[in-house]
C-alpha cells in the first residue's frame, strides 16, 4: 500500500465536514490523524465520521495549535472561516507543515504580505483549494486557450453569483461567519472562484500580473427585503447591512488584458459564475454554454441562440488530459468532482515534496482583491494598485499549469 500522508483537518463546519466526507477521507493516500474546530459538537461529528469511514478515532481538539505541534502531522488542511485562514496557515508553515487552505478573501493587504513572507522565510508550500480551477469546463477551456483556439485573449469575466440570503440570514443559528461580514463590510468578499481559472488563462504571476483594480457596489437592499418579509426576523430587520447587493470589479493586467468580476449573492437568482473568454479568434460564454469561433461560426452570427449549448461538441478534441483520465477512473462527489481533484493535487505535492500547483503568490494575489475592492469602494470607487507579491519574479516565471 502506498504510504499515506498524515493530515490534520482544521475547521469542521458545513464546508469542512463536506470536504472531509467527499474528498479527504475517501482518498487512500490520506490518513486523517487529527481534527479541530472551536465548537466541540463539530469535532465530535468529524471524529465519528473518521471512525465510520476509516475505522479509528483521530485526535480531536478545539485549539489548532495542538495539531500544528504534532510531529506526525505532515500536512494541514484549513477549512475554517475566512478570518482565520491566514493566521493558521502561517503558524503551520512555521512548523514546516504543507498547507492547503479553503478559498476566501483577505481582510487586509498586510496579511497577504505576511503570508508571502512566511513562505519565503520557511520555504513551506501552501495551496489554495480553489476547486473551480479543476472543473471540467474550466480545464477544457484552459486547454483550448493554451492551444490558441481563442487566439490572443483580450478580456475575461466571471464572478460568484449565488443566492445566499438563507445562509447569510441564518448565520446566528448556524454559527456561520458570512452574516457578520455582510453587516460590516462592503467588498467583493468571494473573488477567487472565477478569478482562479482566469488567472491561469492569463498567466498571472507567470509572465503577467494584475496591476490595478476599481470596484463599485450597488446599494444594499436584498437582505433587508429577505429578513423582513421572508425570514420575518425582527432583530435582523433593524440591521443596516453594509454589503452592496452587486459588486463589480474591473482589473487591469500588465499584458493589457482586462478582467471583470461580479459578486451577486443577496438577490434572487440562479447559480452562475458567468465565465467568459474573449479572444481575437473566438468567444466562450458560460451563460449559454457556447463557444463561438471566427473560422466556424461567423455565418451563424444572427442565429446564435440555435447554437447555445454547443460546448459538448468540443469535448473529443479538447478535453483536458486530467479529465480524460478522471472520467476513466470515475468522477467523485463534491462540486461535480472538482473537490476530489483539488485535494488530490495538494496531496500529490506533499507526497512528492514539490511546489503546489496553486502557490502562495497565486493565493495572495487572488485573496487581496477583497481587501482592495473594499478600499476602492470606500474611497468612491477609485483605482487602487495591486501589489506585486512576487517582487518582480513574475516577469521570468513560466506557467507550468497546463
mmCIF file of C-alpha atoms in Angstrom:
data_model
loop_
_atom_site.group_PDB
_atom_site.id
_atom_site.type_symbol
_atom_site.label_atom_id
_atom_site.label_comp_id
_atom_site.label_asym_id
_atom_site.label_seq_id
_atom_site.Cartn_x
_atom_site.Cartn_y
_atom_site.Cartn_z
ATOM 1 C CA UNK A 1 0.000 0.000 0.000
ATOM 2 C CA UNK A 2 1.243 3.491 -0.848
ATOM 3 C CA UNK A 3 2.422 5.468 2.171
ATOM 4 C CA UNK A 4 -0.362 7.675 3.495
ATOM 5 C CA UNK A 5 0.094 11.372 4.180
ATOM 6 C CA UNK A 6 -0.819 12.099 7.810
ATOM 7 C CA UNK A 7 -3.131 15.088 7.810
ATOM 8 C CA UNK A 8 -4.714 17.398 10.364
ATOM 9 C CA UNK A 9 -8.042 18.990 9.388
ATOM 10 C CA UNK A 10 -8.897 22.352 10.962
ATOM 11 C CA UNK A 11 -12.420 23.743 10.552
ATOM 12 C CA UNK A 12 -15.398 21.399 10.608
ATOM 13 C CA UNK A 13 -18.448 23.460 9.715
ATOM 14 C CA UNK A 14 -20.611 22.711 6.695
ATOM 15 C CA UNK A 15 -17.802 23.060 4.159
ATOM 16 C CA UNK A 16 -15.248 21.325 6.356
ATOM 17 C CA UNK A 17 -17.399 18.286 7.061
ATOM 18 C CA UNK A 18 -18.431 18.128 3.404
ATOM 19 C CA UNK A 19 -14.820 18.094 2.220
ATOM 20 C CA UNK A 20 -13.931 15.520 4.852
ATOM 21 C CA UNK A 21 -16.599 13.154 3.542
ATOM 22 C CA UNK A 22 -16.241 13.738 -0.200
ATOM 23 C CA UNK A 23 -12.582 14.429 -0.927
ATOM 24 C CA UNK A 24 -10.365 13.800 2.097
ATOM 25 C CA UNK A 25 -11.348 10.556 3.814
ATOM 26 C CA UNK A 26 -12.123 8.628 0.588
ATOM 27 C CA UNK A 27 -8.597 9.357 -0.710
ATOM 28 C CA UNK A 28 -6.457 6.287 0.092
ATOM 29 C CA UNK A 29 -3.331 8.457 0.192
ATOM 30 C CA UNK A 30 -4.655 10.404 3.203
ATOM 31 C CA UNK A 31 -4.813 9.436 6.849
ATOM 32 C CA UNK A 32 -6.654 11.990 8.983
ATOM 33 C CA UNK A 33 -4.870 11.789 12.328
ATOM 34 C CA UNK A 34 -6.346 14.918 13.947
ATOM 35 C CA UNK A 35 -9.388 17.178 13.647
ATOM 36 C CA UNK A 36 -10.074 20.605 15.113
ATOM 37 C CA UNK A 37 -12.905 23.075 15.471
ATOM 38 C CA UNK A 38 -13.675 25.680 18.105
ATOM 39 C CA UNK A 39 -17.086 24.033 18.581
ATOM 40 C CA UNK A 40 -16.860 20.692 20.384
ATOM 41 C CA UNK A 41 -20.007 19.257 18.765
ATOM 42 C CA UNK A 42 -18.487 19.713 15.314
ATOM 43 C CA UNK A 43 -15.343 17.924 16.465
ATOM 44 C CA UNK A 44 -17.458 15.023 17.699
ATOM 45 C CA UNK A 45 -19.263 14.709 14.358
ATOM 46 C CA UNK A 46 -15.972 14.778 12.446
ATOM 47 C CA UNK A 47 -14.353 12.235 14.780
ATOM 48 C CA UNK A 48 -17.327 9.924 14.340
ATOM 49 C CA UNK A 49 -17.132 10.350 10.581
ATOM 50 C CA UNK A 50 -13.442 9.405 10.511
ATOM 51 C CA UNK A 51 -14.149 6.398 12.718
ATOM 52 C CA UNK A 52 -17.007 5.291 10.470
ATOM 53 C CA UNK A 53 -15.079 5.660 7.203
ATOM 54 C CA UNK A 54 -11.511 4.818 8.247
ATOM 55 C CA UNK A 55 -12.010 2.669 11.349
ATOM 56 C CA UNK A 56 -10.206 4.685 14.032
ATOM 57 C CA UNK A 57 -10.755 7.781 16.169
ATOM 58 C CA UNK A 58 -8.404 10.664 15.390
ATOM 59 C CA UNK A 59 -7.084 13.105 17.965
ATOM 60 C CA UNK A 60 -9.555 15.960 18.396
ATOM 61 C CA UNK A 61 -9.088 19.423 19.854
ATOM 62 C CA UNK A 62 -10.593 22.904 19.916
ATOM 63 C CA UNK A 63 -7.166 24.512 19.589
ATOM 64 C CA UNK A 64 -5.459 24.420 16.202
ATOM 65 C CA UNK A 65 -2.051 24.950 17.810
ATOM 66 C CA UNK A 66 -2.307 21.428 19.253
ATOM 67 C CA UNK A 67 -2.490 19.876 15.787
ATOM 68 C CA UNK A 68 0.219 22.046 14.281
ATOM 69 C CA UNK A 69 2.559 20.946 17.083
ATOM 70 C CA UNK A 70 2.042 17.226 16.409
ATOM 71 C CA UNK A 71 5.289 15.870 14.887
ATOM 72 C CA UNK A 72 3.489 13.114 12.971
ATOM 73 C CA UNK A 73 1.275 15.577 11.103
ATOM 74 C CA UNK A 74 2.766 16.225 7.663
ATOM 75 C CA UNK A 75 0.088 18.487 6.214
ATOM 76 C CA UNK A 76 -2.671 20.792 7.426
ATOM 77 C CA UNK A 77 -5.964 21.335 5.624
ATOM 78 C CA UNK A 78 -7.645 24.584 6.715
ATOM 79 C CA UNK A 79 -11.421 24.742 6.224
ATOM 80 C CA UNK A 80 -12.273 27.460 8.741
ATOM 81 C CA UNK A 81 -13.929 30.863 8.394
ATOM 82 C CA UNK A 82 -12.247 33.437 6.164
ATOM 83 C CA UNK A 83 -10.821 35.488 9.034
ATOM 84 C CA UNK A 84 -8.821 32.539 10.391
ATOM 85 C CA UNK A 85 -7.233 31.270 7.181
ATOM 86 C CA UNK A 86 -4.001 33.208 7.045
ATOM 87 C CA UNK A 87 -3.077 33.165 10.749
ATOM 88 C CA UNK A 88 -3.475 29.388 10.932
ATOM 89 C CA UNK A 89 -1.652 28.937 7.631
ATOM 90 C CA UNK A 90 1.346 30.944 8.779
ATOM 91 C CA UNK A 91 1.501 29.064 12.082
ATOM 92 C CA UNK A 92 1.522 25.750 10.205
ATOM 93 C CA UNK A 93 4.150 26.906 7.712
ATOM 94 C CA UNK A 94 6.382 27.981 10.601
ATOM 95 C CA UNK A 95 6.297 24.353 11.750
ATOM 96 C CA UNK A 96 7.185 23.063 8.284
ATOM 97 C CA UNK A 97 3.752 21.605 7.529
ATOM 98 C CA UNK A 98 2.444 21.707 3.970
ATOM 99 C CA UNK A 99 -0.780 23.725 3.995
ATOM 100 C CA UNK A 100 -3.981 23.526 1.974
ATOM 101 C CA UNK A 101 -6.417 26.362 2.572
ATOM 102 C CA UNK A 102 -10.024 26.879 1.542
ATOM 103 C CA UNK A 103 -10.928 29.905 -0.535
ATOM 104 C CA UNK A 104 -11.965 33.325 0.725
ATOM 105 C CA UNK A 105 -10.943 36.936 0.557
ATOM 106 C CA UNK A 106 -8.347 38.770 2.644
ATOM 107 C CA UNK A 107 -9.167 41.379 5.249
ATOM 108 C CA UNK A 108 -6.073 43.467 4.562
ATOM 109 C CA UNK A 109 -3.187 43.800 2.151
ATOM 110 C CA UNK A 110 -0.775 43.311 5.052
ATOM 111 C CA UNK A 111 -1.984 39.818 5.881
ATOM 112 C CA UNK A 112 -1.326 38.791 2.279
ATOM 113 C CA UNK A 113 2.226 40.105 2.578
ATOM 114 C CA UNK A 114 2.544 38.223 5.876
ATOM 115 C CA UNK A 115 1.579 35.014 4.079
ATOM 116 C CA UNK A 116 4.107 35.547 1.276
ATOM 117 C CA UNK A 117 6.861 36.452 3.718
ATOM 118 C CA UNK A 118 6.119 33.331 5.774
ATOM 119 C CA UNK A 119 6.581 31.186 2.674
ATOM 120 C CA UNK A 120 9.779 32.936 1.631
ATOM 121 C CA UNK A 121 11.138 32.572 5.167
ATOM 122 C CA UNK A 122 10.169 28.920 5.685
ATOM 123 C CA UNK A 123 10.004 27.645 2.077
ATOM 124 C CA UNK A 124 6.978 25.615 3.167
ATOM 125 C CA UNK A 125 4.489 25.317 0.279
ATOM 126 C CA UNK A 126 0.856 26.349 0.628
ATOM 127 C CA UNK A 127 -2.020 25.737 -1.780
ATOM 128 C CA UNK A 128 -5.366 27.465 -2.049
ATOM 129 C CA UNK A 129 -8.073 24.844 -2.589
ATOM 130 C CA UNK A 130 -9.710 26.678 -5.474
ATOM 131 C CA UNK A 131 -11.777 23.837 -6.842
ATOM 132 C CA UNK A 132 -13.063 25.909 -9.780
ATOM 133 C CA UNK A 133 -9.601 25.611 -11.330
ATOM 134 C CA UNK A 134 -10.338 21.877 -11.605
ATOM 135 C CA UNK A 135 -13.869 21.802 -13.014
ATOM 136 C CA UNK A 136 -14.358 20.025 -16.303
ATOM 137 C CA UNK A 137 -15.364 23.057 -18.369
ATOM 138 C CA UNK A 138 -12.693 25.363 -16.937
ATOM 139 C CA UNK A 139 -9.956 22.828 -17.625
ATOM 140 C CA UNK A 140 -11.141 22.178 -21.171
ATOM 141 C CA UNK A 141 -11.254 25.923 -21.842
ATOM 142 C CA UNK A 142 -7.752 26.342 -20.439
ATOM 143 C CA UNK A 143 -6.587 23.592 -22.780
ATOM 144 C CA UNK A 144 -8.210 25.419 -25.696
ATOM 145 C CA UNK A 145 -6.587 28.726 -24.717
ATOM 146 C CA UNK A 146 -3.147 27.118 -24.484
ATOM 147 C CA UNK A 147 -3.644 25.603 -27.941
ATOM 148 C CA UNK A 148 -4.531 29.017 -29.374
ATOM 149 C CA UNK A 149 -8.152 28.210 -30.233
ATOM 150 C CA UNK A 150 -9.379 31.593 -28.969
ATOM 151 C CA UNK A 151 -6.398 33.470 -30.381
ATOM 152 C CA UNK A 152 -4.914 36.200 -28.203
ATOM 153 C CA UNK A 153 -7.088 36.558 -25.104
ATOM 154 C CA UNK A 154 -8.080 40.190 -24.507
ATOM 155 C CA UNK A 155 -10.717 40.047 -21.770
ATOM 156 C CA UNK A 156 -12.192 37.590 -19.285
ATOM 157 C CA UNK A 157 -15.149 37.966 -16.986
ATOM 158 C CA UNK A 158 -16.708 35.937 -14.242
ATOM 159 C CA UNK A 159 -17.907 36.073 -10.691
ATOM 160 C CA UNK A 160 -19.750 34.472 -7.848
ATOM 161 C CA UNK A 161 -23.474 34.652 -8.482
ATOM 162 C CA UNK A 162 -25.243 32.591 -5.869
ATOM 163 C CA UNK A 163 -28.353 33.389 -3.843
ATOM 164 C CA UNK A 164 -27.011 33.136 -0.279
ATOM 165 C CA UNK A 165 -29.802 35.040 1.502
ATOM 166 C CA UNK A 166 -30.896 31.995 3.520
ATOM 167 C CA UNK A 167 -27.354 31.081 4.554
ATOM 168 C CA UNK A 168 -26.408 34.641 5.477
ATOM 169 C CA UNK A 169 -29.592 35.427 7.384
ATOM 170 C CA UNK A 170 -29.322 32.200 9.404
ATOM 171 C CA UNK A 171 -25.764 32.970 10.438
ATOM 172 C CA UNK A 172 -26.602 33.122 14.149
ATOM 173 C CA UNK A 173 -28.488 29.832 14.175
ATOM 174 C CA UNK A 174 -25.871 28.048 12.071
ATOM 175 C CA UNK A 175 -22.812 29.794 13.572
ATOM 176 C CA UNK A 176 -21.795 30.971 10.110
ATOM 177 C CA UNK A 177 -19.359 33.814 9.594
ATOM 178 C CA UNK A 178 -20.906 35.323 6.459
ATOM 179 C CA UNK A 179 -23.573 37.238 8.407
ATOM 180 C CA UNK A 180 -21.083 39.454 10.274
ATOM 181 C CA UNK A 181 -19.213 40.149 7.045
ATOM 182 C CA UNK A 182 -22.378 41.306 5.301
ATOM 183 C CA UNK A 183 -23.289 43.537 8.254
ATOM 184 C CA UNK A 184 -19.905 45.258 8.493
ATOM 185 C CA UNK A 185 -18.125 45.092 5.108
ATOM 186 C CA UNK A 186 -18.734 46.217 1.520
ATOM 187 C CA UNK A 187 -16.453 44.462 -0.977
ATOM 188 C CA UNK A 188 -16.070 41.528 -3.325
ATOM 189 C CA UNK A 189 -15.795 39.094 -0.443
ATOM 190 C CA UNK A 190 -15.518 35.927 -2.572
ATOM 191 C CA UNK A 191 -13.478 36.688 -5.701
ATOM 192 C CA UNK A 192 -11.450 33.556 -6.311
ATOM 193 C CA UNK A 193 -13.952 31.112 -7.810
ATOM 194 C CA UNK A 194 -13.685 32.646 -11.259
ATOM 195 C CA UNK A 195 -10.562 34.708 -10.759
ATOM 196 C CA UNK A 196 -8.600 31.487 -10.208
ATOM 197 C CA UNK A 197 -9.352 29.950 -13.611
ATOM 198 C CA UNK A 198 -8.990 33.362 -15.272
ATOM 199 C CA UNK A 199 -5.578 33.868 -13.658
ATOM 200 C CA UNK A 200 -4.412 30.535 -15.072
ATOM 201 C CA UNK A 201 -5.681 31.508 -18.531
ATOM 202 C CA UNK A 202 -3.910 34.887 -18.403
ATOM 203 C CA UNK A 203 -0.639 33.561 -16.926
ATOM 204 C CA UNK A 204 -0.970 35.712 -13.802
ATOM 205 C CA UNK A 205 2.280 35.636 -11.784
ATOM 206 C CA UNK A 206 3.814 33.580 -14.605
ATOM 207 C CA UNK A 207 4.712 36.183 -17.243
ATOM 208 C CA UNK A 208 1.824 38.506 -16.455
ATOM 209 C CA UNK A 209 0.304 40.116 -13.396
ATOM 210 C CA UNK A 210 -2.688 42.130 -12.200
ATOM 211 C CA UNK A 211 -1.676 45.776 -11.705
ATOM 212 C CA UNK A 212 -4.768 47.711 -10.599
ATOM 213 C CA UNK A 213 -8.486 47.434 -9.915
ATOM 214 C CA UNK A 214 -11.539 49.585 -9.431
ATOM 215 C CA UNK A 215 -14.693 48.410 -7.649
ATOM 216 C CA UNK A 216 -18.230 49.745 -7.397
ATOM 217 C CA UNK A 217 -21.050 48.478 -5.196
ATOM 218 C CA UNK A 218 -24.784 48.897 -5.602
ATOM 219 C CA UNK A 219 -26.998 49.763 -2.660
ATOM 220 C CA UNK A 220 -27.790 47.048 -0.131
ATOM 221 C CA UNK A 221 -31.479 46.168 -0.337
ATOM 222 C CA UNK A 222 -31.758 42.421 -0.900
ATOM 223 C CA UNK A 223 -31.007 41.165 2.600
ATOM 224 C CA UNK A 224 -33.267 43.726 4.256
ATOM 225 C CA UNK A 225 -36.116 42.646 2.000
ATOM 226 C CA UNK A 226 -35.433 38.994 2.772
ATOM 227 C CA UNK A 227 -35.093 39.191 6.553
ATOM 228 C CA UNK A 228 -38.122 41.467 6.802
ATOM 229 C CA UNK A 229 -40.605 39.715 4.532
ATOM 230 C CA UNK A 230 -39.333 36.130 4.139
ATOM 231 C CA UNK A 231 -37.461 35.253 7.332
ATOM 232 C CA UNK A 232 -39.530 37.761 9.343
ATOM 233 C CA UNK A 233 -36.672 38.342 11.743
ATOM 234 C CA UNK A 234 -37.392 41.496 13.729
ATOM 235 C CA UNK A 235 -33.834 41.820 15.001
ATOM 236 C CA UNK A 236 -32.131 41.481 11.610
ATOM 237 C CA UNK A 237 -34.754 43.762 10.063
ATOM 238 C CA UNK A 238 -33.238 46.565 12.134
ATOM 239 C CA UNK A 239 -29.727 45.923 10.816
ATOM 240 C CA UNK A 240 -28.129 48.304 8.341
ATOM 241 C CA UNK A 241 -26.338 45.845 6.050
ATOM 242 C CA UNK A 242 -23.228 47.405 4.522
ATOM 243 C CA UNK A 243 -22.627 44.799 1.778
ATOM 244 C CA UNK A 244 -23.875 46.006 -1.603
ATOM 245 C CA UNK A 245 -26.106 43.588 -3.489
ATOM 246 C CA UNK A 246 -23.982 43.748 -6.656
ATOM 247 C CA UNK A 247 -20.258 44.475 -6.559
ATOM 248 C CA UNK A 248 -18.446 44.951 -9.865
ATOM 249 C CA UNK A 249 -14.645 44.932 -10.024
ATOM 250 C CA UNK A 250 -12.555 45.704 -13.096
ATOM 251 C CA UNK A 251 -8.912 44.595 -13.114
ATOM 252 C CA UNK A 252 -6.145 45.723 -15.476
ATOM 253 C CA UNK A 253 -3.252 43.367 -16.229
ATOM 254 C CA UNK A 254 0.346 44.115 -17.151
ATOM 255 C CA UNK A 255 -0.192 42.407 -20.502
ATOM 256 C CA UNK A 256 -3.044 44.783 -21.335
ATOM 257 C CA UNK A 257 -5.866 42.335 -20.652
ATOM 258 C CA UNK A 258 -8.858 43.277 -18.524
ATOM 259 C CA UNK A 259 -10.916 41.195 -16.097
ATOM 260 C CA UNK A 260 -14.414 41.912 -14.819
ATOM 261 C CA UNK A 261 -15.566 40.207 -11.610
ATOM 262 C CA UNK A 262 -19.086 40.325 -10.174
ATOM 263 C CA UNK A 263 -20.308 39.421 -6.695
ATOM 264 C CA UNK A 264 -24.083 38.839 -6.655
ATOM 265 C CA UNK A 265 -25.259 36.939 -3.573
ATOM 266 C CA UNK A 266 -28.162 38.815 -1.950
ATOM 267 C CA UNK A 267 -30.807 38.998 -4.655
ATOM 268 C CA UNK A 268 -32.972 36.161 -6.012
ATOM 269 C CA UNK A 269 -31.166 34.447 -8.883
ATOM 270 C CA UNK A 270 -29.879 31.169 -10.324
ATOM 271 C CA UNK A 271 -26.320 29.953 -9.672
ATOM 272 C CA UNK A 272 -23.681 31.061 -12.159
ATOM 273 C CA UNK A 273 -20.043 32.045 -12.348
ATOM 274 C CA UNK A 274 -20.752 33.875 -15.624
ATOM 275 C CA UNK A 275 -17.387 32.881 -17.077
ATOM 276 C CA UNK A 276 -16.466 34.372 -20.427
ATOM 277 C CA UNK A 277 -13.311 34.441 -22.536
ATOM 278 C CA UNK A 278 -12.898 36.993 -25.319
ATOM 279 C CA UNK A 279 -10.087 36.406 -27.785
ATOM 280 C CA UNK A 280 -9.088 37.512 -31.270
ATOM 281 C CA UNK A 281 -10.337 34.228 -32.757
ATOM 282 C CA UNK A 282 -13.337 33.413 -30.608
ATOM 283 C CA UNK A 283 -15.500 33.662 -27.539
ATOM 284 C CA UNK A 284 -16.728 31.419 -24.747
ATOM 285 C CA UNK A 285 -19.841 32.285 -22.746
ATOM 286 C CA UNK A 286 -20.914 30.241 -19.727
ATOM 287 C CA UNK A 287 -24.405 31.731 -19.535
ATOM 288 C CA UNK A 288 -25.472 29.949 -22.714
ATOM 289 C CA UNK A 289 -22.644 27.370 -22.656
ATOM 290 C CA UNK A 290 -21.469 28.226 -26.124
ATOM 291 C CA UNK A 291 -18.189 28.611 -27.991
ATOM 292 C CA UNK A 292 -18.144 30.980 -30.972
ATOM 293 C CA UNK A 293 -15.120 30.713 -33.273
ATOM 294 C CA UNK A 294 -14.443 33.109 -36.135
ATOM 295 C CA UNK A 295 -13.497 30.420 -38.645
ATOM 296 C CA UNK A 296 -16.501 28.239 -37.882
ATOM 297 C CA UNK A 297 -19.437 30.343 -36.796
ATOM 298 C CA UNK A 298 -19.476 33.790 -38.426
ATOM 299 C CA UNK A 299 -22.298 32.722 -40.730
ATOM 300 C CA UNK A 300 -24.381 31.918 -37.652
ATOM 301 C CA UNK A 301 -23.916 35.326 -36.021
ATOM 302 C CA UNK A 302 -27.576 36.374 -36.239
ATOM 303 C CA UNK A 303 -28.879 32.884 -35.379
ATOM 304 C CA UNK A 304 -26.583 32.167 -32.455
ATOM 305 C CA UNK A 305 -29.289 31.107 -29.943
ATOM 306 C CA UNK A 306 -29.702 27.984 -32.073
ATOM 307 C CA UNK A 307 -26.118 27.050 -31.151
ATOM 308 C CA UNK A 308 -26.408 27.538 -27.395
ATOM 309 C CA UNK A 309 -25.034 24.556 -25.523
ATOM 310 C CA UNK A 310 -22.511 23.615 -28.212
ATOM 311 C CA UNK A 311 -19.689 23.197 -25.676
ATOM 312 C CA UNK A 312 -20.155 19.429 -25.793
ATOM 313 C CA UNK A 313 -19.144 19.428 -29.458
ATOM 314 C CA UNK A 314 -15.579 20.339 -28.405
ATOM 315 C CA UNK A 315 -15.078 17.616 -25.804
ATOM 316 C CA UNK A 316 -13.500 14.972 -28.009
ATOM 317 C CA UNK A 317 -10.789 17.267 -29.339
ATOM 318 C CA UNK A 318 -10.115 19.474 -26.323
ATOM 319 C CA UNK A 319 -10.996 17.548 -23.150
ATOM 320 C CA UNK A 320 -8.219 18.258 -20.665
ATOM 321 C CA UNK A 321 -5.899 15.272 -20.070
ATOM 322 C CA UNK A 322 -6.614 15.429 -16.321
ATOM 323 C CA UNK A 323 -10.298 14.955 -17.020
ATOM 324 C CA UNK A 324 -9.714 12.299 -19.677
ATOM 325 C CA UNK A 325 -8.077 10.175 -17.004
ATOM 326 C CA UNK A 326 -10.570 11.185 -14.302
ATOM 327 C CA UNK A 327 -13.546 10.129 -16.430
ATOM 328 C CA UNK A 328 -11.960 6.722 -16.929
ATOM 329 C CA UNK A 329 -11.326 6.304 -13.194
ATOM 330 C CA UNK A 330 -14.781 7.511 -12.172
ATOM 331 C CA UNK A 331 -15.754 11.034 -11.159
ATOM 332 C CA UNK A 332 -16.256 11.538 -7.426
ATOM 333 C CA UNK A 333 -18.777 13.571 -5.451
ATOM 334 C CA UNK A 334 -18.162 17.156 -4.409
ATOM 335 C CA UNK A 335 -18.819 20.066 -6.770
ATOM 336 C CA UNK A 336 -19.072 17.784 -9.802
ATOM 337 C CA UNK A 337 -15.789 16.105 -8.981
ATOM 338 C CA UNK A 338 -13.627 19.207 -8.597
ATOM 339 C CA UNK A 339 -13.179 18.818 -4.820
ATOM 340 C CA UNK A 340 -11.531 15.445 -5.322
ATOM 341 C CA UNK A 341 -9.108 16.782 -7.931
ATOM 342 C CA UNK A 342 -8.007 19.836 -5.953
ATOM 343 C CA UNK A 343 -7.350 17.812 -2.790
ATOM 344 C CA UNK A 344 -5.556 15.116 -4.805
ATOM 345 C CA UNK A 345 -3.302 17.749 -6.403
ATOM 346 C CA UNK A 346 -2.353 19.020 -2.959
ATOM 347 C CA UNK A 347 -1.644 15.561 -1.553
ATOM 348 C CA UNK A 348 0.422 14.673 -4.619
ATOM 349 C CA UNK A 349 2.575 17.739 -3.900
ATOM 350 C CA UNK A 350 3.042 16.669 -0.286
ATOM 351 C CA UNK A 351 3.983 13.108 -1.264
ATOM 352 C CA UNK A 352 6.438 14.269 -3.919
ATOM 353 C CA UNK A 353 7.796 17.203 -1.874
ATOM 354 C CA UNK A 354 7.101 19.553 -4.780
ATOM 355 C CA UNK A 355 5.621 23.011 -5.169
ATOM 356 C CA UNK A 356 1.832 23.195 -5.151
ATOM 357 C CA UNK A 357 0.047 23.978 -8.448
ATOM 358 C CA UNK A 358 -1.753 26.949 -6.865
ATOM 359 C CA UNK A 359 1.041 28.565 -4.888
ATOM 360 C CA UNK A 360 1.448 31.294 -2.280
ATOM 361 C CA UNK A 361 1.749 34.057 -4.882
ATOM 362 C CA UNK A 362 -1.499 32.937 -6.519
ATOM 363 C CA UNK A 363 -3.198 32.772 -3.143
ATOM 364 C CA UNK A 364 -2.055 36.245 -2.052
ATOM 365 C CA UNK A 365 -2.867 37.970 -5.338
ATOM 366 C CA UNK A 366 -6.326 36.382 -5.604
ATOM 367 C CA UNK A 367 -7.263 36.982 -1.948
ATOM 368 C CA UNK A 368 -6.079 40.588 -1.914
ATOM 369 C CA UNK A 369 -8.816 41.525 -4.392
ATOM 370 C CA UNK A 370 -11.253 41.518 -1.471
ATOM 371 C CA UNK A 371 -9.295 43.996 0.630
ATOM 372 C CA UNK A 372 -8.536 46.224 -2.350
ATOM 373 C CA UNK A 373 -12.136 46.218 -3.579
ATOM 374 C CA UNK A 374 -13.177 47.320 -0.085
ATOM 375 C CA UNK A 375 -10.669 50.179 -0.271
ATOM 376 C CA UNK A 376 -11.772 51.211 -3.755
ATOM 377 C CA UNK A 377 -15.462 51.279 -2.822
ATOM 378 C CA UNK A 378 -14.831 53.178 0.418
ATOM 379 C CA UNK A 379 -12.829 55.815 -1.458
ATOM 380 C CA UNK A 380 -15.553 56.465 -4.039
ATOM 381 C CA UNK A 381 -14.658 53.716 -6.499
ATOM 382 C CA UNK A 382 -11.192 54.973 -7.373
ATOM 383 C CA UNK A 383 -8.496 52.774 -8.942
ATOM 384 C CA UNK A 384 -6.100 51.139 -6.466
ATOM 385 C CA UNK A 385 -2.803 49.418 -7.174
ATOM 386 C CA UNK A 386 -2.473 45.645 -6.764
ATOM 387 C CA UNK A 387 0.821 44.714 -5.090
ATOM 388 C CA UNK A 388 3.329 42.559 -6.893
ATOM 389 C CA UNK A 389 3.660 39.794 -4.327
ATOM 390 C CA UNK A 390 6.343 38.113 -6.445
ATOM 391 C CA UNK A 391 8.590 41.189 -6.232
ATOM 392 C CA UNK A 392 9.297 41.027 -9.945
ATOM 393 C CA UNK A 393 9.716 37.263 -10.262
ATOM 394 C CA UNK A 394 6.554 37.093 -12.414
ATOM 395 C CA UNK A 395 8.472 38.561 -15.353
ATOM 396 C CA UNK A 396 10.629 35.464 -15.885
ATOM 397 C CA UNK A 397 8.357 32.765 -14.469
ATOM 398 C CA UNK A 398 6.743 30.290 -16.857
ATOM 399 C CA UNK A 399 3.221 28.952 -16.484
ATOM 400 C CA UNK A 400 3.506 25.228 -15.831
ATOM 401 C CA UNK A 401 -0.271 24.893 -15.370
ATOM 402 C CA UNK A 402 -1.443 23.076 -18.476
#
